[in-house]
Coordinates of C-alpha atoms in Angstrom, one line a residue:
X1 CA 25.4 43.2 89.2
X2 CA 22.5 44.6 87.1
X3 CA 19.7 42.2 86.0
X4 CA 20.1 40.5 82.7
X5 CA 18.0 42.0 79.8
X6 CA 14.4 40.9 79.6
X7 CA 13.8 38.3 77.0
X8 CA 10.5 40.0 76.0
X9 CA 8.6 43.1 77.0
X10 CA 4.9 43.2 76.3
X11 CA 3.0 46.5 76.1
X12 CA -0.8 45.9 76.1
X13 CA -3.5 48.5 76.4
X14 CA -4.9 46.7 79.5
X15 CA -3.2 44.3 81.9
X16 CA -5.5 42.2 84.2
X17 CA -3.4 40.4 86.8
X18 CA -6.4 38.6 88.4
X19 CA -4.6 38.9 91.8
X20 CA -5.3 41.3 93.3
X21 CA -9.0 40.7 92.4
X22 CA -10.9 43.2 90.3
X23 CA -7.8 45.2 89.2
X24 CA -7.3 46.5 85.6
X25 CA -4.0 48.2 84.8
X26 CA -3.9 50.6 81.9
X27 CA -0.7 51.3 80.0
X28 CA 1.2 48.8 82.1
X29 CA 3.9 46.4 80.7
X30 CA 4.9 42.9 81.5
X31 CA 8.5 41.6 81.2
X32 CA 9.6 38.0 80.8
X33 CA 12.9 36.5 81.7
X34 CA 13.8 32.8 81.6
X35 CA 10.2 31.8 81.2
X36 CA 8.9 33.8 84.2
X37 CA 7.3 37.1 84.8
X38 CA 10.2 39.4 85.8
X39 CA 8.5 42.9 85.6
X40 CA 5.2 44.6 86.0
X41 CA 5.4 48.3 85.6
X42 CA 3.9 51.4 83.8
X43 CA 5.0 51.6 80.1
X44 CA 7.4 54.5 80.6
X45 CA 9.2 52.8 83.5
X46 CA 9.3 49.4 81.7
X47 CA 10.7 50.9 78.6
X48 CA 13.8 52.0 80.5
X49 CA 14.6 48.3 81.1
X50 CA 16.8 46.6 78.5
X51 CA 14.9 44.0 76.6
X52 CA 15.9 41.7 73.7
X53 CA 12.4 42.1 72.2
X54 CA 9.7 44.7 72.7
X55 CA 6.2 44.0 71.5
X56 CA 3.3 46.4 71.4
X57 CA -0.1 45.0 71.8
X58 CA -2.5 47.8 71.0
X59 CA -6.2 47.2 71.8
X60 CA -5.2 44.0 73.7
X61 CA -6.1 42.8 77.2
X62 CA -3.2 40.7 78.6
X63 CA -4.4 38.1 81.1
X64 CA -3.2 34.8 82.6
X65 CA -3.6 31.9 80.2
X66 CA -7.0 30.3 80.7
X67 CA -7.0 27.0 82.6
X68 CA -9.5 24.4 81.3
X69 CA -9.9 22.3 84.5
X70 CA -11.8 19.4 83.0
X71 CA -11.9 17.7 79.7
X72 CA -11.4 14.5 77.6
X73 CA -9.1 15.8 74.9
X74 CA -9.1 12.9 72.5
X75 CA -12.9 12.8 72.4
X76 CA -12.6 15.7 70.0
X77 CA -12.8 13.0 67.3
X78 CA -16.3 12.1 68.6
X79 CA -17.6 15.6 68.3
X80 CA -21.2 15.5 67.3
X81 CA -21.5 11.7 67.1
X82 CA -24.4 11.4 69.5
X83 CA -26.0 14.7 70.2
X84 CA -29.3 15.6 72.0
X85 CA -29.4 12.5 74.3
X86 CA -29.5 12.1 78.1
X87 CA -26.3 11.3 79.8
X88 CA -26.8 7.6 80.5
X89 CA -28.2 6.9 77.0
X90 CA -25.4 8.9 75.5
X91 CA -22.8 7.0 77.5
X92 CA -24.1 3.4 77.4
X93 CA -25.6 3.3 73.9
X94 CA -23.2 5.5 71.9
X95 CA -20.0 6.8 73.5
X96 CA -18.8 3.6 75.3
X97 CA -19.5 1.4 72.3
X98 CA -17.7 3.9 70.0
X99 CA -14.7 4.0 72.3
X100 CA -14.5 0.2 72.5
X101 CA -14.5 0.1 68.7
X102 CA -12.2 3.0 67.8
X103 CA -10.0 4.1 70.7
X104 CA -6.4 3.1 70.4
X105 CA -3.1 5.0 70.7
X106 CA -3.5 6.5 67.2
X107 CA -7.0 7.8 68.1
X108 CA -5.7 9.4 71.3
X109 CA -2.7 10.9 69.5
X110 CA -4.7 12.5 66.8
X111 CA -7.6 13.5 69.0
X112 CA -5.4 15.0 71.6
X113 CA -3.5 17.0 69.0
X114 CA -6.8 18.4 67.7
X115 CA -7.9 19.3 71.2
X116 CA -4.5 21.0 72.0
X117 CA -4.7 23.1 68.9
X118 CA -8.3 24.1 69.5
X119 CA -7.5 25.1 73.1
X120 CA -4.4 27.1 72.2
X121 CA -6.4 29.1 69.6
X122 CA -9.0 29.7 72.3
X123 CA -6.6 31.3 74.8
X124 CA -6.1 28.1 77.0
X125 CA -2.6 27.6 78.2
X126 CA -3.2 24.7 80.6
X127 CA -5.8 21.9 80.7
X128 CA -6.7 18.8 82.7
X129 CA -7.2 15.6 80.6
X130 CA -9.1 12.6 81.8
X131 CA -8.9 9.9 79.1
X132 CA -7.4 6.6 78.0
X133 CA -3.8 6.0 77.0
X134 CA -2.6 8.9 79.2
X135 CA 1.0 8.3 78.2
X136 CA 0.1 9.2 74.6
X137 CA -1.7 12.3 75.8
X138 CA 1.4 13.3 77.8
X139 CA 3.6 12.8 74.7
X140 CA 1.4 15.2 72.7
X141 CA 1.3 17.8 75.5
X142 CA 5.1 17.6 75.6
X143 CA 5.5 18.0 71.9
X144 CA 3.1 20.9 71.7
X145 CA 4.6 22.9 74.5
X146 CA 1.4 23.2 76.5
X147 CA 0.8 22.7 80.2
X148 CA -1.5 20.0 81.5
X149 CA -2.6 17.7 84.3
X150 CA -2.9 14.2 82.8
X151 CA -5.0 11.8 84.9
X152 CA -4.8 8.0 85.2
X153 CA -8.2 6.5 84.1
X154 CA -9.5 4.0 86.6
X155 CA -12.8 2.0 86.2
X156 CA -13.9 -1.4 87.4
X157 CA -14.1 -2.8 83.9
X158 CA -11.6 -3.1 81.0
X159 CA -10.8 0.1 79.2
X160 CA -8.8 0.9 76.1
X161 CA -5.1 0.5 77.2
X162 CA -5.8 -1.4 80.4
X163 CA -7.5 -4.8 81.0
X164 CA -8.4 -3.8 84.6
X165 CA -7.9 -1.2 87.3
X166 CA -4.7 -2.8 88.5
X167 CA -3.1 -2.5 85.1
X168 CA -4.3 1.1 84.7
X169 CA -2.7 2.0 88.1
X170 CA 0.5 0.1 87.3
X171 CA 1.0 2.0 84.0
X172 CA -0.1 5.2 85.7
X173 CA 2.5 4.9 88.4
X174 CA 5.2 4.3 85.8
X175 CA 4.0 7.5 84.0
X176 CA 4.1 9.4 87.2
X177 CA 7.7 8.2 87.8
X178 CA 8.7 9.1 84.2
X179 CA 7.3 12.6 84.4
X180 CA 7.8 13.6 88.0
X181 CA 10.4 16.2 86.9
X182 CA 8.6 17.4 83.8
X183 CA 8.2 21.2 83.9
X184 CA 4.8 21.3 82.3
X185 CA 3.0 18.0 83.0
X186 CA 1.5 16.8 86.2
X187 CA 0.1 13.3 86.7
X188 CA -3.1 12.8 88.8
X189 CA -5.5 10.0 89.5
X190 CA -8.7 10.0 87.5
X191 CA -11.2 7.5 88.9
X192 CA -14.2 7.9 86.6
X193 CA -17.1 8.3 89.0
X194 CA -18.4 6.8 92.2
X195 CA -20.7 4.5 90.3
X196 CA -17.9 3.0 88.2
X197 CA -15.2 2.5 90.8
X198 CA -15.4 0.1 93.9
X199 CA -14.4 1.0 97.4
X200 CA -11.3 -1.1 97.4
X201 CA -10.0 0.7 94.3
X202 CA -10.9 4.1 95.7
X203 CA -9.0 3.3 98.9
X204 CA -6.0 2.2 96.9
X205 CA -6.1 5.5 95.0
X206 CA -6.3 7.4 98.3
X207 CA -3.2 5.7 99.6
X208 CA -1.3 6.3 96.4
X209 CA -2.4 9.9 96.1
X210 CA -1.2 10.6 99.7
X211 CA 2.1 8.9 99.0
X212 CA 2.7 10.9 95.8
X213 CA 1.0 14.2 96.8
X214 CA -1.1 13.8 93.6
X215 CA -4.5 15.1 92.8
X216 CA -7.7 13.1 92.5
X217 CA -10.0 14.2 89.6
X218 CA -13.4 12.6 89.5
X219 CA -17.0 13.0 88.1
X220 CA -19.2 13.5 91.2
X221 CA -22.9 14.2 91.6
X222 CA -23.2 14.8 87.8
X223 CA -26.9 14.0 87.8
X224 CA -29.8 13.6 90.2
X225 CA -30.1 9.9 89.0
X226 CA -26.6 9.2 90.2
X227 CA -27.4 10.4 93.7
X228 CA -30.8 8.7 93.8
X229 CA -29.3 5.3 92.8
X230 CA -26.5 5.6 95.3
X231 CA -29.0 6.2 98.1
X232 CA -31.0 3.3 97.0
X233 CA -28.0 0.9 96.7
X234 CA -25.8 2.1 99.5
X235 CA -27.8 4.3 101.7
X236 CA -25.5 7.3 101.4
X237 CA -24.8 10.1 98.9
X238 CA -21.7 9.6 96.7
X239 CA -19.8 12.5 98.2
X240 CA -20.5 11.2 101.7
X241 CA -19.1 7.8 100.6
X242 CA -15.9 9.5 99.2
X243 CA -15.5 11.3 102.5
X244 CA -15.9 8.1 104.5
X245 CA -13.2 6.5 102.3
X246 CA -10.9 9.4 102.9
X247 CA -10.6 10.8 99.4
X248 CA -11.8 14.3 100.1
X249 CA -9.2 17.0 100.7
X250 CA -7.4 20.0 99.1
X251 CA -6.2 17.8 96.2
X252 CA -9.7 16.5 95.4
X253 CA -11.2 17.9 92.2
X254 CA -15.0 17.2 92.1
X255 CA -16.2 17.6 88.6
X256 CA -19.8 18.7 87.8
X257 CA -21.5 18.7 91.3
X258 CA -24.9 19.7 90.0
X259 CA -26.6 18.1 93.0
X260 CA -25.5 19.8 96.3
X261 CA -27.4 19.7 99.6
X262 CA -26.4 21.3 102.9
X263 CA -24.5 18.2 104.0
X264 CA -22.6 18.1 100.6
X265 CA -21.7 21.8 101.0
X266 CA -20.4 21.2 104.5
X267 CA -18.2 18.4 103.3
X268 CA -16.7 20.5 100.5
X269 CA -16.0 23.3 102.9
X270 CA -14.6 21.1 105.6
X271 CA -12.2 19.2 103.3
X272 CA -11.3 22.3 101.2
X273 CA -12.1 20.5 98.0
X274 CA -12.3 22.2 94.5
X275 CA -15.4 21.9 92.3
X276 CA -15.0 21.9 88.5
X277 CA -18.0 23.5 86.9
X278 CA -18.9 22.4 83.3
X279 CA -22.0 24.4 82.6
X280 CA -22.5 23.8 78.8
X281 CA -22.1 20.1 79.0
X282 CA -24.5 20.0 82.0
X283 CA -27.0 22.1 80.0
X284 CA -26.7 20.0 76.9
X285 CA -27.1 16.7 78.7
X286 CA -29.8 18.2 81.0
X287 CA -27.7 17.0 84.0
X288 CA -28.6 19.9 86.3
X289 CA -27.2 23.2 87.6
X290 CA -24.2 23.6 89.8
X291 CA -25.0 26.3 92.4
X292 CA -21.8 28.3 91.8
X293 CA -22.7 31.4 93.7
X294 CA -23.7 29.4 96.8
X295 CA -20.3 27.5 96.6
X296 CA -18.4 30.7 96.0
X297 CA -20.0 32.5 99.0
X298 CA -19.3 29.4 101.2
X299 CA -15.6 29.7 100.3
X300 CA -15.4 26.7 98.0
X301 CA -12.8 27.0 95.2
X302 CA -14.8 26.8 91.9
X303 CA -13.0 26.3 88.6
X304 CA -14.3 25.8 85.2
X305 CA -14.0 23.1 82.5
X306 CA -15.3 22.5 79.0
X307 CA -15.8 18.8 79.4
X308 CA -15.1 16.8 76.2
X309 CA -16.1 18.0 72.7
X310 CA -18.4 15.0 72.4
X311 CA -20.7 16.6 75.0
X312 CA -20.2 20.3 74.6
X313 CA -19.4 20.5 71.5
X314 CA -16.4 22.8 71.7
X315 CA -13.3 23.5 73.8
X316 CA -14.1 27.2 74.1
X317 CA -13.4 28.1 77.8
X318 CA -14.1 31.8 77.2
X319 CA -17.6 30.9 76.0
X320 CA -17.9 28.5 78.8
X321 CA -17.1 31.2 81.3
X322 CA -19.7 33.5 79.8
X323 CA -22.3 30.7 80.1
X324 CA -21.2 30.1 83.7
X325 CA -21.6 33.8 84.6
X326 CA -25.1 34.0 83.1
X327 CA -26.2 30.7 84.5
X328 CA -25.0 31.5 88.0
X329 CA -27.2 34.6 88.0
X330 CA -30.3 32.6 87.0
X331 CA -29.6 29.8 89.5
X332 CA -29.0 32.3 92.3
X333 CA -31.8 34.6 91.3
X334 CA -29.4 37.5 91.5
X335 CA -27.9 39.7 88.8
X336 CA -24.9 40.3 91.0
X337 CA -23.9 36.7 91.2
X338 CA -20.5 35.7 89.6
X339 CA -19.6 39.1 88.1
X340 CA -17.2 39.3 85.1
X341 CA -14.1 39.7 87.2
X342 CA -15.0 36.7 89.4
X343 CA -15.8 34.7 86.2
X344 CA -12.3 35.4 84.8
X345 CA -10.8 34.4 88.1
X346 CA -12.7 31.1 87.9
X347 CA -11.2 30.5 84.5
X348 CA -7.6 31.3 85.6
X349 CA -6.4 31.4 89.2
X350 CA -9.2 29.1 90.5
X351 CA -8.4 26.5 87.9
X352 CA -4.7 26.7 88.7
X353 CA -5.6 26.2 92.4
X354 CA -7.8 23.2 91.7
X355 CA -4.9 21.6 89.8
X356 CA -2.4 22.5 92.5
X357 CA -0.6 25.0 90.3
X358 CA -1.7 28.3 91.8
X359 CA 1.8 29.2 93.1
X360 CA 3.1 28.9 89.5
X361 CA 0.3 30.1 87.2
X362 CA -3.2 31.6 87.1
X363 CA -2.3 35.2 87.8
X364 CA 0.2 37.8 86.6
X365 CA 2.6 38.2 89.4
X366 CA 6.4 38.6 89.4
X367 CA 8.1 35.3 89.8
X368 CA 5.2 33.2 88.3
X369 CA 5.6 31.3 85.1
X370 CA 4.8 33.4 82.0
X371 CA 1.6 31.6 80.9
X372 CA -0.2 34.5 79.2
X373 CA -2.9 35.3 76.7
X374 CA -3.5 38.5 74.8
X375 CA -7.2 39.0 73.8
X376 CA -7.8 41.6 71.0
X377 CA -10.6 43.9 72.1
X378 CA -10.3 46.3 69.2
X379 CA -13.1 44.8 67.1
X380 CA -16.5 46.3 66.3
X381 CA -18.3 44.0 68.7
X382 CA -16.3 45.1 71.7
X383 CA -16.9 48.9 71.3
X384 CA -17.2 51.1 73.4
X385 CA -15.1 49.7 76.2
X386 CA -15.9 50.8 79.8
X387 CA -14.7 47.8 81.6
X388 CA -12.5 45.6 79.4
X389 CA -13.1 42.5 81.6
X390 CA -16.8 42.8 81.1
X391 CA -16.3 43.2 77.4
X392 CA -14.1 40.1 77.4
X393 CA -16.6 37.9 79.3
X394 CA -19.9 39.2 77.9
X395 CA -19.1 40.6 74.4
X396 CA -16.1 38.6 73.1
X397 CA -15.5 35.2 71.6
X398 CA -12.5 32.9 71.5
X399 CA -11.6 34.3 68.1
X400 CA -10.3 37.3 70.0
X401 CA -7.4 35.2 71.4
X402 CA -4.5 36.7 69.5
X403 CA -1.3 35.7 71.2
X404 CA -0.5 33.0 73.8
X405 CA 2.7 32.1 75.7
X406 CA 3.4 29.1 77.9
X407 CA 6.4 29.4 80.1
X408 CA 7.5 32.4 78.0
X409 CA 7.3 30.3 74.8
X410 CA 4.9 31.7 72.2
X411 CA 2.5 29.1 70.9
X412 CA 0.0 31.4 69.3
X413 CA 1.1 34.4 67.3
X414 CA -1.5 36.7 65.8
X415 CA -4.0 33.9 65.8
X416 CA -1.6 31.4 64.2
X417 CA -0.2 28.3 65.9
X418 CA 3.6 28.3 66.0
X419 CA 4.2 24.6 66.5
X420 CA 1.3 22.8 64.9
X421 CA 0.0 22.6 61.3
X422 CA -3.7 23.3 61.2
X423 CA -4.2 21.8 57.7
X424 CA -2.6 18.6 58.8
X425 CA -4.7 18.4 61.9
X426 CA -7.9 19.0 59.9
X427 CA -7.0 16.3 57.4
X428 CA -6.3 13.7 60.2
X429 CA -9.5 14.5 62.0
X430 CA -11.5 14.3 58.7
X431 CA -10.0 10.9 58.0
X432 CA -11.1 9.6 61.4
X433 CA -14.6 11.1 60.8
X434 CA -15.0 9.3 57.5
X435 CA -13.9 6.0 59.0
X436 CA -16.2 6.2 62.0
X437 CA -19.2 7.4 60.0
X438 CA -18.9 4.5 57.6
X439 CA -19.4 2.1 60.6

């Protein structure tokens, strides 16, 4: 029996599969059937296949949808509230008091919607969210059609939506059970940081993560101060403590990691952990520099995240990737560190691997889910084009994101959101801004 017609056949100028690494295919097409990639072939061959819709994408580079491996979506509503401050001052004197005052289910709903829209318009098809009221964030991801890892927030003190860690875990386990069959949402554990979560809670999370085969997503070694204080108080570095407690492993997602010595590197390699690099947030808060090239050369999976808009101040993963590539060269003292193709891999397949999704998304391969982005490289600023991936990373901005699909469903069409009303989102965000500014 012949195959059913393709649902959609896309004809870009360039197709960058990411896997195999470094490949750029010219005049190749991609076919989608039932939400998955069903065909990769030269234009002429592909056009012989029956398709319900054929769409030409002249001047466009078709790539896997970007994966934003770390962020705090609802904090979009706190964008710019406390700029130009060091991390602990920013957290203790501004962000945590603001969250205690304002964060409720309505705040998370509107802030997450704003973040989802911004990310879709930036070419991001999947993101990891670490924030309060995770059930509300999951509802917004479901409604928007996006893909996400939603983490259960755990700290040793009361947080919005949970009086203590036990309540946060209880609600999180219910959410895990409710969404275990969801096609686009995964639930993971999100203990905030080593300095805010006690050993007994971390050990409980380890047991639950093992039972549920769930990820653990955590801020680790974000600043030198964090490491210094841990050594003074406990006599061991935070990563070593996490290793002793059994948390490290292929499902462990270590966010930031600006402080890495030889022993830390050995632990990351031994346990096959992923590191989530957030260069712009780290730069803005003067937190330090993650040694990306050193990690990469040691075989550590390094993904990339924007962090929250309150510390970045945008959710522009393409811009983040450019910063990461430039910073990696400076830190390594080598112009060859983290080239453009490797940087794109970090923002796609490496992010998918960190979230445990690399068999489903992150590269353009037959059988994988059709999470795709088309970047328009036909503009003045991208000319002339010798290597389209270099032009994407070094000469393009998120405004070049033209079309985006998640599981074959188009969520961005010619730069316009298909399921969300931008004017309404702006109005809701502005109303929150006015309320917060008055206080």
